[in-house]
Amino acid sequence: MPHAAGLFISFEGIDGAGKSTHIEAVAQAFESQGRSVTRTREPGGTPLAETLRQLVLNEPMDALTESLLVFAARRDHIQGVIAPALAQGRVVLCDRFTDATFAYQGAGRGFDLGVLQTLEQWVQSRSDKSQALLQPQLTIWFDLPPHVAAARLSGARVPDKFESQPLAFFEAVAGGYATRCAQDPQRFARINADQSPEAVREHVMAALRAKGFLRGAPGA
Ligand code: TMP
């Protein structure tokens, strides 16, 4: 029996937007419909990419170095995990992908978007050059005002290099996500994350049904 086509979904939002708890609910929803799910994250997802993650999150470096490292991690992750899982017909749920680079390094740190676009082309090109870049089929964007995210994060854990940035940084990052969403609205589902976890979860599931990725009436 031919297997289902692979499905690549990414989850995005500023730190504190609450995406991680919802990723697990999405994984369970797909598994309950018989799909095999790969849960993964960026930067990370392979031993090499996890090593690069530690450096990116903890070591001071300039924005170009940071961008090169996150794209190097992404290349290894695509080659080692994402592409093979999609080829096997699995659902790949990825906690952050390239939109985070445009939002954090591009909008947040003010790094050259043209360079990021070039890196995106290099890293996400497929071995069959005739096809479009590897991109998620759906990006669920948890949109939350930065001051609300900051209040949620305060005291939660020891902040990493990004989490300890000032509010203005997250205002810029949020603007970066809005720009990416406006550039590719078909790919994005914007979720108002300033609601109860139950309401957010229901909107996430509704977005997956509306795309036909989960069974059930779109508005159910
Ligand atoms: P996480 O805490 O959601 O796992 O994300 C790790 C941090 O790395 C988060 O603060 C966002 C940041 N990040 C970037 O700056 N650029 C990227 O390309 C990615 C994927 C994450």
XYZ file of C-alpha atoms and ligand atoms in Angstrom:
241
model
C 0.000 0.000 0.000
C 1.497 3.409 -0.894
C 2.210 5.507 2.167
C 0.736 8.956 2.819
C 2.656 11.957 1.507
C 4.996 13.562 4.015
C 3.769 16.687 5.737
C 6.051 19.430 7.065
C 4.623 21.836 9.663
C 6.598 24.463 11.574
C 5.647 26.355 14.730
C 6.804 29.917 15.302
C 6.474 32.822 17.681
C 8.459 35.003 20.030
C 9.873 33.478 23.217
C 7.042 33.001 25.727
C 4.312 32.603 23.083
C 3.568 29.104 24.428
C 4.024 27.034 21.283
C 5.772 24.011 22.818
C 2.763 22.677 24.757
C 0.603 22.859 21.630
C 3.103 20.949 19.492
C 2.594 17.881 21.677
C -1.203 18.137 21.300
C -0.812 18.361 17.512
C 1.477 15.315 17.530
C -1.104 13.324 19.465
C -3.893 14.424 17.126
C -1.951 13.160 14.086
C -1.005 9.914 15.828
C -4.631 9.291 16.781
C -5.422 9.498 13.039
C -2.795 6.851 12.278
C 0.058 9.098 11.119
C 3.686 8.630 12.136
C 5.057 11.837 13.615
C 8.597 13.202 13.900
C 8.864 15.887 16.603
C 11.902 18.061 16.190
C 13.230 21.568 16.740
C 15.588 24.278 15.502
C 18.286 25.094 16.080
C 18.790 21.386 16.736
C 17.329 18.029 15.803
C 20.618 16.222 15.052
C 23.705 15.763 17.266
C 25.662 18.349 15.251
C 22.777 20.831 15.165
C 22.217 20.451 18.929
C 25.901 21.259 19.474
C 25.527 24.369 17.307
C 22.364 25.278 19.270
C 24.349 25.435 22.508
C 26.804 27.842 20.900
C 24.134 30.053 19.303
C 22.089 30.285 22.509
C 24.972 30.840 24.911
C 27.988 32.423 23.215
C 28.263 36.071 22.216
C 28.822 36.417 18.441
C 27.980 38.794 15.640
C 24.790 38.435 13.624
C 26.529 36.985 10.544
C 28.181 34.249 12.620
C 24.843 33.533 14.277
C 23.107 33.331 10.891
C 25.755 31.008 9.454
C 25.512 28.717 12.462
C 21.705 28.474 12.433
C 21.732 27.754 8.696
C 24.542 25.179 9.122
C 22.445 23.507 11.822
C 19.412 23.660 9.487
C 21.308 22.035 6.620
C 22.358 19.122 8.824
C 18.821 18.839 10.214
C 17.237 18.769 6.750
C 19.707 16.183 5.454
C 19.659 13.978 8.532
C 16.066 14.188 9.784
C 13.523 16.293 7.871
C 14.026 15.085 4.284
C 14.262 11.370 5.218
C 11.150 11.610 7.424
C 9.144 13.337 4.679
C 10.305 10.706 2.167
C 8.882 8.052 4.510
C 5.516 9.824 4.575
C 5.874 11.025 8.157
C 4.411 14.209 9.634
C 7.330 16.443 10.655
C 6.462 18.914 13.432
C 9.312 21.381 13.734
C 9.560 23.823 16.640
C 10.879 26.819 14.631
C 12.403 26.900 11.143
C 13.684 29.590 8.765
C 11.046 32.189 9.653
C 12.780 32.372 13.058
C 16.033 33.373 11.354
C 14.315 36.173 9.434
C 12.552 37.269 12.625
C 15.447 37.003 15.125
C 18.612 37.593 13.088
C 16.912 39.701 10.389
C 14.329 41.858 12.143
C 15.597 41.470 15.728
C 19.304 41.919 15.169
C 18.949 43.982 12.000
C 20.992 41.611 9.857
C 20.975 41.824 6.033
C 17.812 40.120 4.715
C 19.403 39.624 1.286
C 22.154 37.488 2.829
C 19.520 35.482 4.724
C 17.629 34.924 1.467
C 20.813 33.636 -0.185
C 21.467 31.269 2.702
C 17.847 30.104 2.551
C 18.302 29.285 -1.159
C 21.513 27.362 -0.546
C 20.331 25.417 2.453
C 16.768 24.617 1.399
C 17.373 23.768 -2.266
C 16.399 20.204 -3.093
C 18.679 17.675 -4.747
C 16.251 17.786 -7.684
C 16.988 21.388 -8.685
C 13.743 21.651 -10.682
C 11.664 21.750 -7.509
C 10.899 24.693 -5.272
C 12.797 25.225 -2.029
C 11.994 22.969 0.890
C 9.534 24.971 3.009
C 6.910 23.939 5.546
C 3.486 23.279 3.985
C 2.034 25.097 6.983
C 3.533 27.436 9.574
C 1.525 27.932 12.735
C 2.458 31.351 14.092
C 1.604 31.995 17.745
C 1.165 35.745 17.746
C 1.389 37.323 21.188
C 2.089 40.942 22.218
C 5.714 41.044 23.438
C 4.795 42.559 26.816
C 2.436 39.625 27.487
C 5.149 37.143 26.483
C 7.647 38.904 28.755
C 5.261 38.672 31.718
C 4.752 34.950 31.046
C 8.496 34.322 30.853
C 9.546 36.316 33.894
C 10.921 34.043 36.574
C 10.113 30.894 34.563
C 13.738 29.774 34.119
C 17.235 31.146 33.638
C 16.952 33.119 30.377
C 19.232 32.284 27.434
C 20.909 34.901 25.219
C 17.717 35.688 23.305
C 15.248 35.442 26.188
C 17.216 38.072 28.110
C 16.858 40.655 25.317
C 14.833 43.816 26.045
C 11.201 44.289 25.017
C 12.210 46.375 21.976
C 14.047 43.367 20.548
C 10.891 41.249 20.759
C 8.807 44.041 19.236
C 11.164 43.885 16.252
C 11.078 40.059 16.142
C 7.262 40.107 16.192
C 7.365 42.577 13.290
C 9.669 40.171 11.451
C 7.143 37.372 11.788
C 4.357 39.660 10.563
C 6.416 40.506 7.478
C 7.125 36.844 6.677
C 3.427 36.067 7.119
C 2.438 38.886 4.754
C 4.940 37.634 2.163
C 3.534 34.085 2.132
C -0.006 34.202 3.600
C -1.026 30.811 2.146
C 1.630 29.048 4.201
C 0.861 30.794 7.502
C -1.891 30.252 10.045
C -1.767 33.158 12.480
C -3.087 32.167 15.894
C -3.967 34.793 18.475
C -1.953 33.366 21.389
C -3.313 35.926 23.875
C -6.121 33.569 24.921
C -6.517 30.596 27.238
C -4.452 27.513 26.314
C -7.726 25.691 25.507
C -8.842 28.398 23.078
C -5.409 28.517 21.431
C -5.408 24.727 21.073
C -8.821 24.786 19.417
C -7.685 27.410 16.898
C -4.584 25.363 16.097
C -6.683 22.228 15.469
C -9.151 24.240 13.378
C -6.289 25.524 11.206
C -5.093 21.949 10.626
C -8.595 20.806 9.700
C -9.115 23.792 7.404
C -6.007 22.752 5.447
C -7.310 19.188 5.247
C -4.323 17.901 7.236
C -6.463 16.575 10.101
C -9.772 14.845 9.468
C -12.978 16.498 10.686
C -15.148 19.326 9.443
C -13.111 22.547 9.013
C -15.208 24.430 11.545
C -15.734 21.515 13.957
P 13.403 27.838 21.543
O 13.736 28.357 22.906
O 12.016 28.119 21.094
O 13.844 26.414 21.316
O 14.287 28.699 20.508
C 15.622 28.885 20.669
C 16.013 30.328 20.524
O 16.770 30.469 19.317
C 14.874 31.325 20.455
O 15.192 32.417 21.322
C 14.902 31.805 19.033
C 16.327 31.588 18.593
N 16.489 31.305 17.167
C 17.160 32.216 16.370
O 17.602 33.248 16.856
N 17.299 31.940 15.042
C 16.823 30.802 14.459
O 16.969 30.605 13.259
C 16.138 29.852 15.315
C 15.614 28.589 14.722
C 15.987 30.151 16.656
